[in-house]
CSV table of C-alpha atoms and ligand atoms in Angstrom, one decimal:
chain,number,residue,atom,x,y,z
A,27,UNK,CA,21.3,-29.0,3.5
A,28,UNK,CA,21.3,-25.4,1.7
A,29,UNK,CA,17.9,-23.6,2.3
A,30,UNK,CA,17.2,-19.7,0.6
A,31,UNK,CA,14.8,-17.4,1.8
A,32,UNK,CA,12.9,-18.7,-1.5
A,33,UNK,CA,12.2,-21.8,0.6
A,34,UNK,CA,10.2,-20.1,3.2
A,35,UNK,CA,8.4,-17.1,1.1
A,36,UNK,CA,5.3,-18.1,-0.4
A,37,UNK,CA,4.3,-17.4,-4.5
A,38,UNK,CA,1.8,-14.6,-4.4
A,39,UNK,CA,-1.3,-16.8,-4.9
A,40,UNK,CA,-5.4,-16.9,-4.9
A,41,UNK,CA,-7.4,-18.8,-2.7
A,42,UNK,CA,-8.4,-22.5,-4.5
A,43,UNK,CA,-11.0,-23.7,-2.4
A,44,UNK,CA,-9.0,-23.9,0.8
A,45,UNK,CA,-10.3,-21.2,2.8
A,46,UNK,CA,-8.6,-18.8,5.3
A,47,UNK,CA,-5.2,-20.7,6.2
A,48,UNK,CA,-3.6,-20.4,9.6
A,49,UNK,CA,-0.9,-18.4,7.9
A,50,UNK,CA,-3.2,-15.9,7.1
A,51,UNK,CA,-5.1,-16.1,10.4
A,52,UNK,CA,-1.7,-15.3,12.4
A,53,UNK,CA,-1.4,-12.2,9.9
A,54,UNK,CA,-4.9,-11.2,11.1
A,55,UNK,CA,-4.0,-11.5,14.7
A,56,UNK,CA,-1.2,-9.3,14.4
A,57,UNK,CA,-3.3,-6.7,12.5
A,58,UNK,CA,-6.3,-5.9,14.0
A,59,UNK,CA,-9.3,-3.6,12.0
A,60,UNK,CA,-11.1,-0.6,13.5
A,61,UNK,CA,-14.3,-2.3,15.0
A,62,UNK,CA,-16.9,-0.5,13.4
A,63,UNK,CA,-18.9,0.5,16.1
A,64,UNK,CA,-15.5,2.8,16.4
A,65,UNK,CA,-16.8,4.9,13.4
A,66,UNK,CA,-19.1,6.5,15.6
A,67,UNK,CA,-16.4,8.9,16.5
A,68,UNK,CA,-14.5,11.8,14.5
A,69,UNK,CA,-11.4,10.7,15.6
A,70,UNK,CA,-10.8,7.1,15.9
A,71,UNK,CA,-9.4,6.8,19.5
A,72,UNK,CA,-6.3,5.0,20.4
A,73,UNK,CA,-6.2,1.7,19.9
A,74,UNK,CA,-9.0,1.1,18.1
A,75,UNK,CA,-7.2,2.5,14.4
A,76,UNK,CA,-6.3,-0.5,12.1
A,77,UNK,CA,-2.8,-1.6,12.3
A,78,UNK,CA,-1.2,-3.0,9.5
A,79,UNK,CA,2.7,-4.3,9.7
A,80,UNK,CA,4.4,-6.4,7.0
A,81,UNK,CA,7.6,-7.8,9.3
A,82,UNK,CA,8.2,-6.6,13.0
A,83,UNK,CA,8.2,-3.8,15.5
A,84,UNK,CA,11.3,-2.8,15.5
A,85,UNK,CA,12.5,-1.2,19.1
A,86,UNK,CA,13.7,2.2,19.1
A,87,UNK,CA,15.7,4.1,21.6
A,88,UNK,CA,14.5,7.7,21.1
A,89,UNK,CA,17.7,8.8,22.4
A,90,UNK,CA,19.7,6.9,19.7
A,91,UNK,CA,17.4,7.7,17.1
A,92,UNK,CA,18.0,9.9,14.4
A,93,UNK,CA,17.0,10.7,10.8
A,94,UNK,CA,19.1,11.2,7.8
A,95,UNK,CA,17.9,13.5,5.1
A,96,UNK,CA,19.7,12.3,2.2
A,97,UNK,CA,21.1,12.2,-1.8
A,98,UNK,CA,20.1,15.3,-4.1
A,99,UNK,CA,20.5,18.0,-1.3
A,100,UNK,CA,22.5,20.9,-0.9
A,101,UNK,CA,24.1,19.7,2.5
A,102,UNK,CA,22.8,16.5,3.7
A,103,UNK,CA,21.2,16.4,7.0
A,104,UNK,CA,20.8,14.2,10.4
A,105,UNK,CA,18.3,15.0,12.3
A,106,UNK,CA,17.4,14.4,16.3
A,107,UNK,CA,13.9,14.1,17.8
A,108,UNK,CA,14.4,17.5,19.6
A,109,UNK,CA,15.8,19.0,16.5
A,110,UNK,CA,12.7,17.9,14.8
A,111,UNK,CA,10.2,19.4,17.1
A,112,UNK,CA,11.8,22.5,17.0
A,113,UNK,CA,10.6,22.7,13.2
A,114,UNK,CA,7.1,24.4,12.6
A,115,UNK,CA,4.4,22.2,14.0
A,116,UNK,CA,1.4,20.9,11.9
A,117,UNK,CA,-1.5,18.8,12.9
A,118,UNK,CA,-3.6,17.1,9.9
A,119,UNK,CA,-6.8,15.0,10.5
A,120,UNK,CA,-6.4,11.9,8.2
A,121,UNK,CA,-8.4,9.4,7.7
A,122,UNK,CA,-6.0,6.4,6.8
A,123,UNK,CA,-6.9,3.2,4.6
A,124,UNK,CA,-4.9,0.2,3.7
A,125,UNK,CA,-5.0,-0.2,-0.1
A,126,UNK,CA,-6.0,-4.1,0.8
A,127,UNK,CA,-8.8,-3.6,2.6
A,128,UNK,CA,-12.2,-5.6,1.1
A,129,UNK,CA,-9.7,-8.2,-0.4
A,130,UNK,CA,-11.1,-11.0,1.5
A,131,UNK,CA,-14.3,-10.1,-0.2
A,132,UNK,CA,-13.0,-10.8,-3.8
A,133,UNK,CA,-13.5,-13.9,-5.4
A,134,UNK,CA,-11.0,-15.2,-6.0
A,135,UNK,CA,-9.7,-14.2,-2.8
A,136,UNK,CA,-6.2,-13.1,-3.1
A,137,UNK,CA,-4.2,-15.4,-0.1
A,138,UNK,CA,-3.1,-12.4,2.0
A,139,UNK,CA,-4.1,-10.4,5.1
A,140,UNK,CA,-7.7,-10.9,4.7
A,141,UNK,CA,-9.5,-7.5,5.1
A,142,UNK,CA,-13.0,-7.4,4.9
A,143,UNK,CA,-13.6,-3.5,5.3
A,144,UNK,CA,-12.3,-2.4,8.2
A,145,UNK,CA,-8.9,-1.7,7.4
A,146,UNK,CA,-9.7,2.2,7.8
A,147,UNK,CA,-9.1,4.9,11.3
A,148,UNK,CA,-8.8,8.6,11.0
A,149,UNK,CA,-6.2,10.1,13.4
A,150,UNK,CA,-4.8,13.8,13.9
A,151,UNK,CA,-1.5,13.4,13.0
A,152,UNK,CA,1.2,16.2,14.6
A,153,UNK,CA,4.6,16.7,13.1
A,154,UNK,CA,6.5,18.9,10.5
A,155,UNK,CA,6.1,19.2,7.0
A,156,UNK,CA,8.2,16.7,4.9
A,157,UNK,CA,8.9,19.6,2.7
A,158,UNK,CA,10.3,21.8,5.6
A,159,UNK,CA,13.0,19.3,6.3
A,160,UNK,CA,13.4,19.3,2.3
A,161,UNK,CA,14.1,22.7,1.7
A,162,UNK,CA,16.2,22.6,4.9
A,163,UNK,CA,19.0,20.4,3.3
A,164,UNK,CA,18.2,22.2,-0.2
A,165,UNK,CA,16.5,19.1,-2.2
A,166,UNK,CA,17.1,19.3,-5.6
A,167,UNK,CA,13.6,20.7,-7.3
A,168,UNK,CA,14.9,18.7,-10.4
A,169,UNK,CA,14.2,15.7,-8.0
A,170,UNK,CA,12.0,12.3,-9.5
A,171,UNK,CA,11.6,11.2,-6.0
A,172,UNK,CA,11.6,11.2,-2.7
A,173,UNK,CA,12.2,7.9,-1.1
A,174,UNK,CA,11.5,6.8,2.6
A,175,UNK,CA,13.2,3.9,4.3
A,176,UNK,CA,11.5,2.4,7.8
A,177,UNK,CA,13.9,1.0,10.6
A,178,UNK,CA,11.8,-3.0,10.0
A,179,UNK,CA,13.4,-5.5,8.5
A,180,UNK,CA,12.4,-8.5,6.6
A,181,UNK,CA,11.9,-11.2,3.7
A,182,UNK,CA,8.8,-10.8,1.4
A,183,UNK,CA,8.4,-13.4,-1.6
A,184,UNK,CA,11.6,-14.3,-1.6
A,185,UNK,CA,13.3,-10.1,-0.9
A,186,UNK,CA,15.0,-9.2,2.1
A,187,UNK,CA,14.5,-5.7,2.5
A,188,UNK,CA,14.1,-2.7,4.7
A,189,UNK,CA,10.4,-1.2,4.1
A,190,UNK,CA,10.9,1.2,1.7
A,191,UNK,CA,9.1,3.4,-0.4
A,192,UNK,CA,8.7,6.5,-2.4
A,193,UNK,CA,6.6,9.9,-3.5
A,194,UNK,CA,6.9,11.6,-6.8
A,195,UNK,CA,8.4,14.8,-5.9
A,196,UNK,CA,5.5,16.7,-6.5
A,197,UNK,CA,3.6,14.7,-3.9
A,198,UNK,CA,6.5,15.1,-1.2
A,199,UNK,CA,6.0,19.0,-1.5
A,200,UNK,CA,2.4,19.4,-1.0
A,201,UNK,CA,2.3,20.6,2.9
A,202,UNK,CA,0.4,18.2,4.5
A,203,UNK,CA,2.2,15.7,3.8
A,204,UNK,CA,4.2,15.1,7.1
A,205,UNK,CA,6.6,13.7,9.2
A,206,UNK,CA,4.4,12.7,11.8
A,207,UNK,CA,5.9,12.4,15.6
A,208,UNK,CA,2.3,12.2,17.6
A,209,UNK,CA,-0.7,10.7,17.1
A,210,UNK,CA,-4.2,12.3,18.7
A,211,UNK,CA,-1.6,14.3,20.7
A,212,UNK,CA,0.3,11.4,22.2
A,213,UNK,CA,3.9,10.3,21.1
A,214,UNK,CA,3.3,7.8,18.2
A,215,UNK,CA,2.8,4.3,19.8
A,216,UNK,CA,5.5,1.4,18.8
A,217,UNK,CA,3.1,-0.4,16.4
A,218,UNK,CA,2.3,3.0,14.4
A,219,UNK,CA,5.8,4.1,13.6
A,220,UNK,CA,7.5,5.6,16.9
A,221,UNK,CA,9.2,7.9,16.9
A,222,UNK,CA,8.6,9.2,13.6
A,223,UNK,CA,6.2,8.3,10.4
A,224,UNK,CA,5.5,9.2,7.1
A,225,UNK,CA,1.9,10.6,6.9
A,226,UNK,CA,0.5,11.2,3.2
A,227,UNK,CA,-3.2,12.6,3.1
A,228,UNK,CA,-5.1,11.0,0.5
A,229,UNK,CA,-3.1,8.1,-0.2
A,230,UNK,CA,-3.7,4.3,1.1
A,231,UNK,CA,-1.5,3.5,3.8
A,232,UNK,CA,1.6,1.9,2.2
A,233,UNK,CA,2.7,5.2,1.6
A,234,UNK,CA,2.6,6.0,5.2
A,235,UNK,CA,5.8,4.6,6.2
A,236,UNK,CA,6.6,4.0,9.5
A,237,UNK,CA,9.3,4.0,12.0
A,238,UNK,CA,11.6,6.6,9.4
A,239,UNK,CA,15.0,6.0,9.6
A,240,UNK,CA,16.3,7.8,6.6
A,241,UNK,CA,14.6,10.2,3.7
A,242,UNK,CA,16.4,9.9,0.3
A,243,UNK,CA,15.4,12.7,-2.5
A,244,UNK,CA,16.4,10.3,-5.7
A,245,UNK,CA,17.1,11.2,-9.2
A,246,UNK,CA,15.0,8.1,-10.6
A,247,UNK,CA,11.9,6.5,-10.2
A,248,UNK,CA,12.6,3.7,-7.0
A,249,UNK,CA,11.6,0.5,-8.2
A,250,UNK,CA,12.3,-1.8,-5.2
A,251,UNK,CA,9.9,-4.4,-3.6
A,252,UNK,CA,7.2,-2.4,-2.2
A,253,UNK,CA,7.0,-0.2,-5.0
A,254,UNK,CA,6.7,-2.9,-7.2
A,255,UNK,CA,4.2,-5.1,-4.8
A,256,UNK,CA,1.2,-2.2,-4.7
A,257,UNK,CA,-0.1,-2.5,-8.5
A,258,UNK,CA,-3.1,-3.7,-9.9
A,259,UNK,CA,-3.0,-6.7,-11.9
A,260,UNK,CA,-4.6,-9.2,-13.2
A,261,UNK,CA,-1.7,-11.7,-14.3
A,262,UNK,CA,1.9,-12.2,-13.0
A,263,UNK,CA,4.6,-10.2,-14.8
A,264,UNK,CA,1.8,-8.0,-16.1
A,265,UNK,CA,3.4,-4.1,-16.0
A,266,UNK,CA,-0.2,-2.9,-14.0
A,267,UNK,CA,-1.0,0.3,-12.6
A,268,UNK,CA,0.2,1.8,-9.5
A,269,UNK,CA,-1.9,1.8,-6.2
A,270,UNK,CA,-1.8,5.7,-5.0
A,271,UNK,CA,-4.9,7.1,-3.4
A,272,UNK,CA,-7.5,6.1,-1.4
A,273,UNK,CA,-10.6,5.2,-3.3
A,274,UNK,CA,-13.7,6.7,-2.4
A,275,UNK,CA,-15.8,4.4,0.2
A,276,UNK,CA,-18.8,4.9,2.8
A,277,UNK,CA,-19.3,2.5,5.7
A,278,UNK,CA,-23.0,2.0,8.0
A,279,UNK,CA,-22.0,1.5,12.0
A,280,UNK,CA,-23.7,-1.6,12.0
A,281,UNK,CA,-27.1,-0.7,14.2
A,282,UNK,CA,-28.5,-2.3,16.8
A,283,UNK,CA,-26.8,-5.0,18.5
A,284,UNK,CA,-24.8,-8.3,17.4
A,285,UNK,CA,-25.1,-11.9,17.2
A,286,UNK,CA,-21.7,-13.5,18.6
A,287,UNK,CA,-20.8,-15.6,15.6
A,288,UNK,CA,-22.2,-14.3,13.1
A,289,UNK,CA,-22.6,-10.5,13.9
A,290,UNK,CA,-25.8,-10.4,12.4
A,291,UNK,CA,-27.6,-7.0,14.0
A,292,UNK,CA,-30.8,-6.9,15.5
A,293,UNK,CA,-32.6,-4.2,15.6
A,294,UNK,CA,-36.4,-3.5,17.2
A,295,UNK,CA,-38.7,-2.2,14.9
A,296,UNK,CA,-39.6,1.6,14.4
A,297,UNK,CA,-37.3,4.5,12.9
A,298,UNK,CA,-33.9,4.0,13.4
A,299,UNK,CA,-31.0,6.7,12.8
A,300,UNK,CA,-28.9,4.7,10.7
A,301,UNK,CA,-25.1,7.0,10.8
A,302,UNK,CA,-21.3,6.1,9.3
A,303,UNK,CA,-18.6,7.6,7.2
A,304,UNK,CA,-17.4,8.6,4.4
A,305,UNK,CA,-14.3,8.8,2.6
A,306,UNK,CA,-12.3,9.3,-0.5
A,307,UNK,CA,-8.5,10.9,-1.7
A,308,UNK,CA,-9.3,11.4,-5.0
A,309,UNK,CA,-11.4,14.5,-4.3
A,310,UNK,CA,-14.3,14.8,-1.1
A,311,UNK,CA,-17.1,13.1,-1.0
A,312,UNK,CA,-20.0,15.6,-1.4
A,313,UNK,CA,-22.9,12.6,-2.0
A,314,UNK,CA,-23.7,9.4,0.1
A,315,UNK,CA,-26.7,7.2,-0.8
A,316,UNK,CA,-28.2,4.2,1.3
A,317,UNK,CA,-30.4,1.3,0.9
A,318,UNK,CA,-32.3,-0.4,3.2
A,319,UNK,CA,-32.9,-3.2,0.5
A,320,UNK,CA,-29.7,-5.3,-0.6
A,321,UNK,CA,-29.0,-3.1,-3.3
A,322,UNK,CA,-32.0,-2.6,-5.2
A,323,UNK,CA,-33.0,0.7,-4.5
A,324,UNK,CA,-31.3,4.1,-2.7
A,325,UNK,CA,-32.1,7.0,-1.2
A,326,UNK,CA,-29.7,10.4,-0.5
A,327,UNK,CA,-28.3,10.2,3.3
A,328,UNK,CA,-27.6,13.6,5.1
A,329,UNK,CA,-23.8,14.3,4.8
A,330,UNK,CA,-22.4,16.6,7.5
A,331,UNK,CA,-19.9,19.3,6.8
A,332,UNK,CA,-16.2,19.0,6.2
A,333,UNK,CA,-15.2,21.3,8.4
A,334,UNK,CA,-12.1,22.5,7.6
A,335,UNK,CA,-10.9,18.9,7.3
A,336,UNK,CA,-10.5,17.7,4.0
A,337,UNK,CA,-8.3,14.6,4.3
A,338,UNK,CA,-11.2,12.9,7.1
A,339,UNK,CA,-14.0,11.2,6.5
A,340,UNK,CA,-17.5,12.8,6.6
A,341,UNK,CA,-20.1,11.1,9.0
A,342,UNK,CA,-23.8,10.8,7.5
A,343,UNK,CA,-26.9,10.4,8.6
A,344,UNK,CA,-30.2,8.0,7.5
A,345,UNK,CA,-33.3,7.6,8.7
A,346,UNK,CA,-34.8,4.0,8.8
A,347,UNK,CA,-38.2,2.8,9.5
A,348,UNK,CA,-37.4,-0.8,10.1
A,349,UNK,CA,-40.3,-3.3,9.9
A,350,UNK,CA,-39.9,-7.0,10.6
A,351,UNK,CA,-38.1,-8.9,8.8
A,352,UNK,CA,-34.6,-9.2,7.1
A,353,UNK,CA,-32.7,-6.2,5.6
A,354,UNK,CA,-29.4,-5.4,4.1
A,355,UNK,CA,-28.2,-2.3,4.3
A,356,UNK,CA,-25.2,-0.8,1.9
A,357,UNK,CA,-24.0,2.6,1.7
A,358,UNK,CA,-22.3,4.5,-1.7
A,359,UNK,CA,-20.4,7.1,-1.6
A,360,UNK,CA,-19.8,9.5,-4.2
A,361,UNK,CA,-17.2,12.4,-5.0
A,362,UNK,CA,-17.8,15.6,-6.5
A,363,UNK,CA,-16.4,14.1,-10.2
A,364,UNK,CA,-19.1,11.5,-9.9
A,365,UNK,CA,-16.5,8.9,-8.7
A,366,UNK,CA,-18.7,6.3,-7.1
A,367,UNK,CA,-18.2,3.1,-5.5
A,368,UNK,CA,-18.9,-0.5,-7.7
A,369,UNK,CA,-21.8,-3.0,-6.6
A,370,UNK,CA,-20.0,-5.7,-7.7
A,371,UNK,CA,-15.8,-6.2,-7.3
A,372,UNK,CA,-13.1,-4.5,-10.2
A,373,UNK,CA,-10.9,-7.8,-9.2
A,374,UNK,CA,-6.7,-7.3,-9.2
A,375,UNK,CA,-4.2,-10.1,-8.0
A,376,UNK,CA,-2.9,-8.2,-5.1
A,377,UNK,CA,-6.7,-7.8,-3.9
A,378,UNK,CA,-5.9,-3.7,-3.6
A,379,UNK,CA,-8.6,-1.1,-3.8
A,380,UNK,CA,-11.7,-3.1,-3.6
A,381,UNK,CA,-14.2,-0.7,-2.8
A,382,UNK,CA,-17.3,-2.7,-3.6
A,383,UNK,CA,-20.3,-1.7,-1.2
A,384,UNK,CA,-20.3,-2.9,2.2
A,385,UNK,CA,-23.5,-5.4,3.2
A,386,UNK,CA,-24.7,-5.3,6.7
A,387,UNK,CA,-27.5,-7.8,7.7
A,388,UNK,CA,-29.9,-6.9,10.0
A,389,UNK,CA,-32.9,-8.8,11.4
A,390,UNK,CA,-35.6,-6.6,12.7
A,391,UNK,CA,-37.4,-8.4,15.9
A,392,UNK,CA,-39.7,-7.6,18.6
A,393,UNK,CA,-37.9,-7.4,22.3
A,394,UNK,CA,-38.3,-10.3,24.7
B,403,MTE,N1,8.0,0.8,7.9
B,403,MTE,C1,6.8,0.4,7.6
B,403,MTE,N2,5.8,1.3,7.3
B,403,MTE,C2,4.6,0.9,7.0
B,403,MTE,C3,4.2,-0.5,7.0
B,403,MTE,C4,5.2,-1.4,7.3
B,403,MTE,O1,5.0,-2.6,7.4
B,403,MTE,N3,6.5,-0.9,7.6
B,403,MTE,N4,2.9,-0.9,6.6
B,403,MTE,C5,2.2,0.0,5.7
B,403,MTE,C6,0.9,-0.3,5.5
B,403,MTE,S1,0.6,-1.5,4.3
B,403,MTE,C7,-0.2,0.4,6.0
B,403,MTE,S2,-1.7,0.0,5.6
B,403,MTE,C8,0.1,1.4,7.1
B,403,MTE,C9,-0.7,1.1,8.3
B,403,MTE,O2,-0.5,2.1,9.3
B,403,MTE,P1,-1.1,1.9,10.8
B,403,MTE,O3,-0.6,0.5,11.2
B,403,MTE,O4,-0.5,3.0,11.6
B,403,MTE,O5,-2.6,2.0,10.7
B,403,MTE,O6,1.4,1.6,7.4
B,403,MTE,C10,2.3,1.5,6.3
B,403,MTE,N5,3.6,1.8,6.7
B,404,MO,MO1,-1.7,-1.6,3.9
């Protein structure tokens, strides 16, 4: 009997009732969240980033390996590891966020990896500037695009496809933007793009693509799968808008200690320094609030400096005097254009962007 890849690709759907399915619990397996005690540190150590991988890892022999540097340039051009790293080197701190993190939280839940909020790491990123290599093989400045092809392979609804996908040219010019071949000053690992990535400060982390295999600068908008996939919209076949940079967000490190199950916190009455981070690529974050109280009131938490990293989060600082009792605790953050985070969900099919306030229970006990 004839089968298609149609026959074993899902419709993109919404959750009717049925719950987390054990397709969606083998996607979460695969790609594991920061744990958010993790936030406590500037730079997210290795390991504990999020990871995030539509089809498989592919294996790559760094000796094979090369990159092309393709289309609207002067003299196209193929490019060795070694050849690479003789290129000036850059290292950017980034704080990285999948555009689908806090889609398990919408309701209707869109069926897909189901985030809750910790789809999010900040790494320092070491590599060249994409538009080094462009103006190397002489891109076209007349250019729409630039568009970057991954060496993973695989079928989504229904599409084979390489991963691919592109950046305005504008975007692919600005010089942190890079091609990325460490990671916290280790060779990239295989499940974060060795040997080389796309790294794109400021946008969610479809844009980052991974395990580059070929740089194409394109006279038209690309309009393949992956381009097409990251829109928000609220029916099928509706045009929608692109998904491009990272809303703004603030996360608590849950304080105190857990509950196994249900990761409830307790915490022992007194003052408590409540800390977390803060994040945003449509301009810093230069306010965080907190409340203590579900929601219904807030109060300005102390936001440390920047300093001299513009594409990380900002850790903050709260002080708590926790009585007895249960308390939720949400933080807000805010950019300088007064771009602020929603209390309840602005709901899209794809489940992208949801950057609705976290909640963080807490129970405040005596000790034993
Ligand atoms: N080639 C390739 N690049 C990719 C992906 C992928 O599946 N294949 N996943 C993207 C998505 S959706 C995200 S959120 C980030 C995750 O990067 P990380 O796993 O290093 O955190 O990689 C992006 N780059
Ligand atoms: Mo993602």
């Amino acid at each position: 009997m004839d089968v298609t890849l149609a026959d074993i690709s899902r419709p993109g759907r919404v959750d009717t009732g049925e719950g987390i399915s054990g397709e969606e619990l083998a996607l979460a397996a695969r790609n594991h969240g920061i744990p958010l005690e993790a936030l406590r540190y500037d730079v997210t150590p290795l390991g504990l980033h999020y990871l995030l991988i539509h089809y498989d890892i592919p294996l790559v022999d760094p000796a094979e390996w090369r990159l092309a540097v393709s289309g609207l340039v002067a003299g196209p051009l193929t490019l060795g590891l070694a050849e690479l790293k003789e290129l000036p080197r850059r290292t950017v701190r980034v704080t990285m966020e999948c555009a689908g993190n806090g889609r398990a939280r919408l309701e209707p839940r869109p069926v897909s990896q189901p985030w809750l909020v910790e789809a999010v790491g900040t790494a320092e990123w070491t590599g060249v500037s994409l538009r080094d290599v462009l103006a190397a093989a002489g891109a076209d400045h007349d250019a729409a695009e630039v568009l970057f092809t991954g060496a993973d392979h695989g079928v989504e609804r229904g599409v084979e496809q390489d991963y691919q996908r592109s950046l305005p040219f504008s975007e692919a010019l600005r010089e942190e933007v890079l091609l990325a071949y460490e990671m916290n000053g280790q060779p990239l690992a295989p499940q974060h793009g060795f040997p080389l990535r796309l790294v794109v400060p400021g946008w969610y982390g479809m844009a980052h693509v991974k395990w580059l295999r070929e740089i194409e600068v394109v006279a038209e908008p690309f309009t393949g799968f992956q381009q097409g996939a990251y829109r928000l919209r609220q029916e099928v076949g509706e045009a929608g808008e692109a998904v491009t940079r990272i809303s703004p967000r603030a996360l608590v490190v849950p304080p105190g200690f857990p509950d196994f199950m249900s990761r409830t916190r307790v915490v022992r009455p007194g003052t408590v320094t409540l800390e977390g981070r803060a994040w945003s690529g449509r301009g810093p974050v230069e306010r965080v609030d907190v409340s203590v109280d579900g929601g219904q009131t807030w109060s300005a938490a102390v936001l440390a400096e920047s300093a001299g990293h513009p594409w990380a989060w900002r850790r903050f600082t709260f002080e708590w005097h926790a009585a007895p009792g249960r308390h939720v605790l949400s933080a807000r953050a805010t950019t300088a254009d007064g771009d602020s985070q929603p209390e309840t969900q602005a709901w899209n099919r794809g489940g992208f962007a949801n950057n609705a306030v976290q909640e963080v229970p807490v129970v405040v006990v005596d000790g034993p």
